[in-house]
Short mmCIF file of C-alpha atoms and ligand atoms in Angstrom, two decimals:
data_model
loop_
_atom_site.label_atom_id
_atom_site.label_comp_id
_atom_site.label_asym_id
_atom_site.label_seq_id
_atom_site.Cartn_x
_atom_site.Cartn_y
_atom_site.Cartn_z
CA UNK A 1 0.00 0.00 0.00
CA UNK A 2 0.66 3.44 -0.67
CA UNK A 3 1.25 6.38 1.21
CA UNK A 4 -0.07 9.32 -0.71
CA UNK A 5 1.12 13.27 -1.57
CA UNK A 6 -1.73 15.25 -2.90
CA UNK A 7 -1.03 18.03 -5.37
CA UNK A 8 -4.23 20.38 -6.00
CA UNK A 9 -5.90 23.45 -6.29
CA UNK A 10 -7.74 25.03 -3.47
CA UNK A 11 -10.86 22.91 -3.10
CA UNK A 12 -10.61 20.11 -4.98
CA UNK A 13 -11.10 17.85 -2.58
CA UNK A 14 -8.36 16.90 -0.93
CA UNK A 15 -9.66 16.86 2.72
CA UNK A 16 -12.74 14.81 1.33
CA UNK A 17 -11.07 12.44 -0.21
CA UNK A 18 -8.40 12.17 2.92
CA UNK A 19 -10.93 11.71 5.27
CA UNK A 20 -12.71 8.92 2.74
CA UNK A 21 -9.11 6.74 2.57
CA UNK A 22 -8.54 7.64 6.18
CA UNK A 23 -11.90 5.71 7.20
CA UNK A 24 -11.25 2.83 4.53
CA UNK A 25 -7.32 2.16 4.82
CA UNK A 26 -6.84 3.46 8.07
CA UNK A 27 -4.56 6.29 7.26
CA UNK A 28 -2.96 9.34 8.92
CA UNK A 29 -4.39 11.91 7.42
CA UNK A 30 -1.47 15.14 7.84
CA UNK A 31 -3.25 18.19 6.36
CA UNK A 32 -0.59 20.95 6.83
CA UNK A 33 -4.19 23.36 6.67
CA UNK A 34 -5.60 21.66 9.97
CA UNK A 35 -2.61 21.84 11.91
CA UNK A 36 -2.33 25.69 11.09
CA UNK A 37 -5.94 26.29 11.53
CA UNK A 38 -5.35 24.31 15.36
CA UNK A 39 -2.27 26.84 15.67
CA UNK A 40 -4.13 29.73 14.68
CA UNK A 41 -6.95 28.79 17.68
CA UNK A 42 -5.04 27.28 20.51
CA UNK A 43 -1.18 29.18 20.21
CA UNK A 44 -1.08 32.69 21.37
CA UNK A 45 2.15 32.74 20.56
CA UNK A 46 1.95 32.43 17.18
CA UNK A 47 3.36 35.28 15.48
CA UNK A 48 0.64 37.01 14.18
CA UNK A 49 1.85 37.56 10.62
CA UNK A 50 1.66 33.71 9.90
CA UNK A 51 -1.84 34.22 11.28
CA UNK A 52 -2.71 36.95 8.88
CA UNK A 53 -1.01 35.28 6.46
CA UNK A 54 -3.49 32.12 6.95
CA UNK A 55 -6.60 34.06 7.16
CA UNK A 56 -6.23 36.24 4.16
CA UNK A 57 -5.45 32.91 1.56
CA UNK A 58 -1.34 33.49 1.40
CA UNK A 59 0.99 30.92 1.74
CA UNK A 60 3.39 30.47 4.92
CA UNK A 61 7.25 30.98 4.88
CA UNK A 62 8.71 27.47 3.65
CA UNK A 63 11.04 27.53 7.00
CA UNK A 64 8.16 27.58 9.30
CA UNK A 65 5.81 24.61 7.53
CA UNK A 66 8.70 22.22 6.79
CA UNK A 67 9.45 22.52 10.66
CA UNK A 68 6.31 21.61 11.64
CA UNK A 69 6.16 18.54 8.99
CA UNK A 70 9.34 17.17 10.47
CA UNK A 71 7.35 17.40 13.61
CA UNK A 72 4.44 15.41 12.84
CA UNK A 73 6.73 13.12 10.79
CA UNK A 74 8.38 11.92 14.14
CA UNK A 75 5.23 11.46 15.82
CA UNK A 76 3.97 9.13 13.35
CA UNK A 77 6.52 6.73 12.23
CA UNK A 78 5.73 4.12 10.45
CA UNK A 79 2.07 4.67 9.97
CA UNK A 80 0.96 5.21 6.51
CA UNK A 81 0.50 8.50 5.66
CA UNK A 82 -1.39 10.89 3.53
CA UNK A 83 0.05 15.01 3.18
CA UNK A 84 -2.68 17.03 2.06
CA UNK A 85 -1.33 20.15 1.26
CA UNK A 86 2.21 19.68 1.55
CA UNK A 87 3.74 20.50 -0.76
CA UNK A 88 3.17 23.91 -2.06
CA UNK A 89 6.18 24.99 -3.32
CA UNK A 90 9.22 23.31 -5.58
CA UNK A 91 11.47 24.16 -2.16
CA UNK A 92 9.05 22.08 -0.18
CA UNK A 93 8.99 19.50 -2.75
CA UNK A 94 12.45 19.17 -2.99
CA UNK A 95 12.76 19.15 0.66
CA UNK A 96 9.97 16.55 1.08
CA UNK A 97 12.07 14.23 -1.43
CA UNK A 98 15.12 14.56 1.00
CA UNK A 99 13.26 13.68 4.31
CA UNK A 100 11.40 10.85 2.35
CA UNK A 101 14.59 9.25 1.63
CA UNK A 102 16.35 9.89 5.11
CA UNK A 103 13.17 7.77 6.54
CA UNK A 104 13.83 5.48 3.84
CA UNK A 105 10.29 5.84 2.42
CA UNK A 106 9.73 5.19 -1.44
CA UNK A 107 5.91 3.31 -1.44
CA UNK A 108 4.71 6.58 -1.67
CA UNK A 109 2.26 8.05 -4.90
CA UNK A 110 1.84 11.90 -5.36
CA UNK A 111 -1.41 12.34 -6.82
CA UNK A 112 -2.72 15.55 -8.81
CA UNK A 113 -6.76 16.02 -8.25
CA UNK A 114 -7.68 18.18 -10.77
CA UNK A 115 -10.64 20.51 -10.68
CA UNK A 116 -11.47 23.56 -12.94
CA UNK A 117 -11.79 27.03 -11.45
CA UNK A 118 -15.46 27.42 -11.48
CA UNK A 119 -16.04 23.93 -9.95
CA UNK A 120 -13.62 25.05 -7.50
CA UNK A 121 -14.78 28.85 -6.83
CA UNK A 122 -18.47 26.99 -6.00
CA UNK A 123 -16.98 24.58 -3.52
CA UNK A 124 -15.08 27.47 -1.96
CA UNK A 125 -18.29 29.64 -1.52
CA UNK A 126 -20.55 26.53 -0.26
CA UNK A 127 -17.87 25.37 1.99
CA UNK A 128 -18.76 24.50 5.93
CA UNK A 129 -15.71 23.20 7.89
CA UNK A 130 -15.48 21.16 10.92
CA UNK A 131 -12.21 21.48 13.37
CA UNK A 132 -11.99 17.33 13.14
CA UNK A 133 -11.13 18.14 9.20
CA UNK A 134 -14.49 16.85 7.67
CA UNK A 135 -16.32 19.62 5.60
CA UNK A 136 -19.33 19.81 4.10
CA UNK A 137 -20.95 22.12 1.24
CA UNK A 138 -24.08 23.99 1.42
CA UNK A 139 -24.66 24.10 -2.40
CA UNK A 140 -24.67 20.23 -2.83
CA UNK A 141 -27.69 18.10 -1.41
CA UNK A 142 -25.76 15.44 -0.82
CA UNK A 143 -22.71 17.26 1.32
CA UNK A 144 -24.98 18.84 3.16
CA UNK A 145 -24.71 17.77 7.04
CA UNK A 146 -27.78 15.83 8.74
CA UNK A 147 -28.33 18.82 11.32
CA UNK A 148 -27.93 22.23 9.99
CA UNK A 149 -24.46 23.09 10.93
CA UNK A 150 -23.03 20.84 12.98
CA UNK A 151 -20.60 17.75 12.09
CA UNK A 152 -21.98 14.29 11.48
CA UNK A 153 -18.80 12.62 12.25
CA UNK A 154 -18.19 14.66 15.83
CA UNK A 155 -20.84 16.69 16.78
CA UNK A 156 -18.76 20.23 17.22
CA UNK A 157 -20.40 23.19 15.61
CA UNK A 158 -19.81 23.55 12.12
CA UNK A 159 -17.69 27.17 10.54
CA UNK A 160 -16.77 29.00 7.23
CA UNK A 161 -12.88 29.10 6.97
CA UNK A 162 -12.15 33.01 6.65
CA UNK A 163 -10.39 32.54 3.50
CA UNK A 164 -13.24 30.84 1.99
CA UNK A 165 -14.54 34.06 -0.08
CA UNK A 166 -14.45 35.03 -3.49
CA UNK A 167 -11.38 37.68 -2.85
CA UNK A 168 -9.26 34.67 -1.11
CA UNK A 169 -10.19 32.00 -3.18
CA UNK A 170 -8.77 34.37 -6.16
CA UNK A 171 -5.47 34.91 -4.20
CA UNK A 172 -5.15 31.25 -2.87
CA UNK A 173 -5.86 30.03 -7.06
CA UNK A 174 -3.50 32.11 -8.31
CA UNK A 175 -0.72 31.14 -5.68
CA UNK A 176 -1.74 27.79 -6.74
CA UNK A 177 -0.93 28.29 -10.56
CA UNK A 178 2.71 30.71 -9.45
CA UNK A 179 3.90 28.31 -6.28
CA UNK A 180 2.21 25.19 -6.57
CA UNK A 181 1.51 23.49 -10.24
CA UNK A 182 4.96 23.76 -11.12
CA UNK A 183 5.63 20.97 -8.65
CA UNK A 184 3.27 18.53 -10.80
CA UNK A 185 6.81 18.78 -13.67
CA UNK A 186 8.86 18.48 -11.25
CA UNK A 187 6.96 14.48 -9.62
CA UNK A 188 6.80 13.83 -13.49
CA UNK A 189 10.35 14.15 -13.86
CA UNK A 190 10.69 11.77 -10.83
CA UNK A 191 7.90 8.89 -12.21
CA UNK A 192 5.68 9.70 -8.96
CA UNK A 193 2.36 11.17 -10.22
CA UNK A 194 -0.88 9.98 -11.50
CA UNK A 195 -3.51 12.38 -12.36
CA UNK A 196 -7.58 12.09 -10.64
CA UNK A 197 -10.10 14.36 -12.00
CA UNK A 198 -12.37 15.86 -8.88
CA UNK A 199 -14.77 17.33 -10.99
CA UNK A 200 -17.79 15.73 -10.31
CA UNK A 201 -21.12 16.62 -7.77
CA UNK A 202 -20.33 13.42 -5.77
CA UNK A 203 -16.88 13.28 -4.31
CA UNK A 204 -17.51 9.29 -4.19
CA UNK A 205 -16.83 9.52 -8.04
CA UNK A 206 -13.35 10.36 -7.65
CA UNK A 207 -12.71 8.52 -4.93
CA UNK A 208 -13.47 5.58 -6.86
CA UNK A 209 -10.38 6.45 -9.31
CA UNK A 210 -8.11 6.81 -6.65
CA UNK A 211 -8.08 3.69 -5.44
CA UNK A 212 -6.94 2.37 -8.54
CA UNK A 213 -4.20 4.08 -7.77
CA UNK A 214 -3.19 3.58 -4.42
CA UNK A 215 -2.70 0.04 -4.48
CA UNK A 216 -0.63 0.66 -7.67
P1 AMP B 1 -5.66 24.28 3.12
O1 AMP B 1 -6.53 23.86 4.27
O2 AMP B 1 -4.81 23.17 2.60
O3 AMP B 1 -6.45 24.98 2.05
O4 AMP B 1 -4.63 25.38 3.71
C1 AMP B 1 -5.10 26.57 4.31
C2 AMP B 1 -3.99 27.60 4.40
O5 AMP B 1 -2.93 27.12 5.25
C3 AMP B 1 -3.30 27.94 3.08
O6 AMP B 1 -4.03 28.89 2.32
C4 AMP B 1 -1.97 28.51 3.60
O7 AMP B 1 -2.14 29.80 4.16
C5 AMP B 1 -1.66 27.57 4.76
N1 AMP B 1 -0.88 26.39 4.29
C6 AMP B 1 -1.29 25.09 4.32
N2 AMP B 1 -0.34 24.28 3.84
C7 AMP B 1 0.70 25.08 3.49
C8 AMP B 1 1.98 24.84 2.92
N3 AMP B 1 2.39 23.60 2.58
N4 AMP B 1 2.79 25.90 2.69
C9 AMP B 1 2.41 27.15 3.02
N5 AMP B 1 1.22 27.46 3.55
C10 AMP B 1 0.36 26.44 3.80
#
């Protein structure tokens, strides 16, 4: 089996379909987005430029998140893993390569879910999160929660991530095309990645193509 690295847009489904191989394989699911949001709540000492930085759709220093990987990395070793959102940049890429191989870890599969803007810019504006990393969507019947905002999985109250609006969403896409799809060259050039479109109304569609691939 597989760990997994997923490359993407902003909300094309990478927490969804985490959370979907988490329940099914058992996986770690290590979205670098969580553990900042967590940071943001519960460290006051957090400098509060990262903390802007978070809120208003940027991306954080390279130094700061590859510290915090390394972190988690320790904590669980040996588990199989999936990054969701890490990495964002060909310096965290490169970096990621270089702790993979110090841990001696090759099973791993980066995979690129790909989702076109508008499909994405909906999700972004529907989008209800939950602080256990499950979200939901108001503008699709079927991702709606059972109780009007509040988790099915946990129970805690249900919130819109402050850079889910139409001005962030803009800034966090095009930091995406600048920062982030250059990576998807760089996992070619290195045999790693298999493409997943995330395009459809039901996230269980793409899901379905991705296990073809993890296994692989
Ligand atoms: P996400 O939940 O993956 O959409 O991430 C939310 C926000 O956390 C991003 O818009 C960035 O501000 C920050 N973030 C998450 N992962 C990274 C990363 N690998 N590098 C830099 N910033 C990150």
């Amino acid at each position: 089996m597989n760990n997994i690295i997923f490359i993407a847009p902003p909300a094309a489904g990478k927490g969804t379909q985490s959370k979907f191989l988490e329940k099914k394989y058992n996986y770690v699911h290590l979205s670098t987005g969580n553990i900042l949001r967590d940071e943001v709540q519960n460290n006051p000492l957090l400098a509060e430029d990262v903390k802007n930085t978070i809120k208003n759709g940027g991306l954080v220093s390279d130094e700061i998140i590859i510290s915090i990987l390394k972190s988690k990395f320790d904590s669980i070793k040996g588990k199989l893993f999936i990054l969701d959102g890490f990495p964002r940049t060909m310096v965290q890429a490169k970096e990621l390569t270089k702790i993979l191989e110090e841990l001696n870890i090759n099973n791993y599969k980066v995979i690129f879910l790909d989702v076109d803007k508008d499909t994405a810019m909906k999700r972004t504006l529907g989008r209800l999160t939950c602080s256990c990393g499950k979200s939901y969507n108001k503008y699709f019947e079927d991702l709606k929660p059972s109780v009007d905002n509040i988790c099915d999985e946990c129970g805690k109250e249900l919130f819109v991530r402050t850079d889910d609006t139409e001005e962030h969403f803009y800034k966090r896409f095009a930091e995406y095309l600048e920062k982030t799809k250059p990576i998807i060259d760089y996992y070619k050039s290195i045999y790693k990645i298999a493409s997943v479109r995330s395009n459809y109304d039901d996230p269980k569609d793409a899901f379905e193509e991705l296990e073809n691939y993890i296994n692989d």
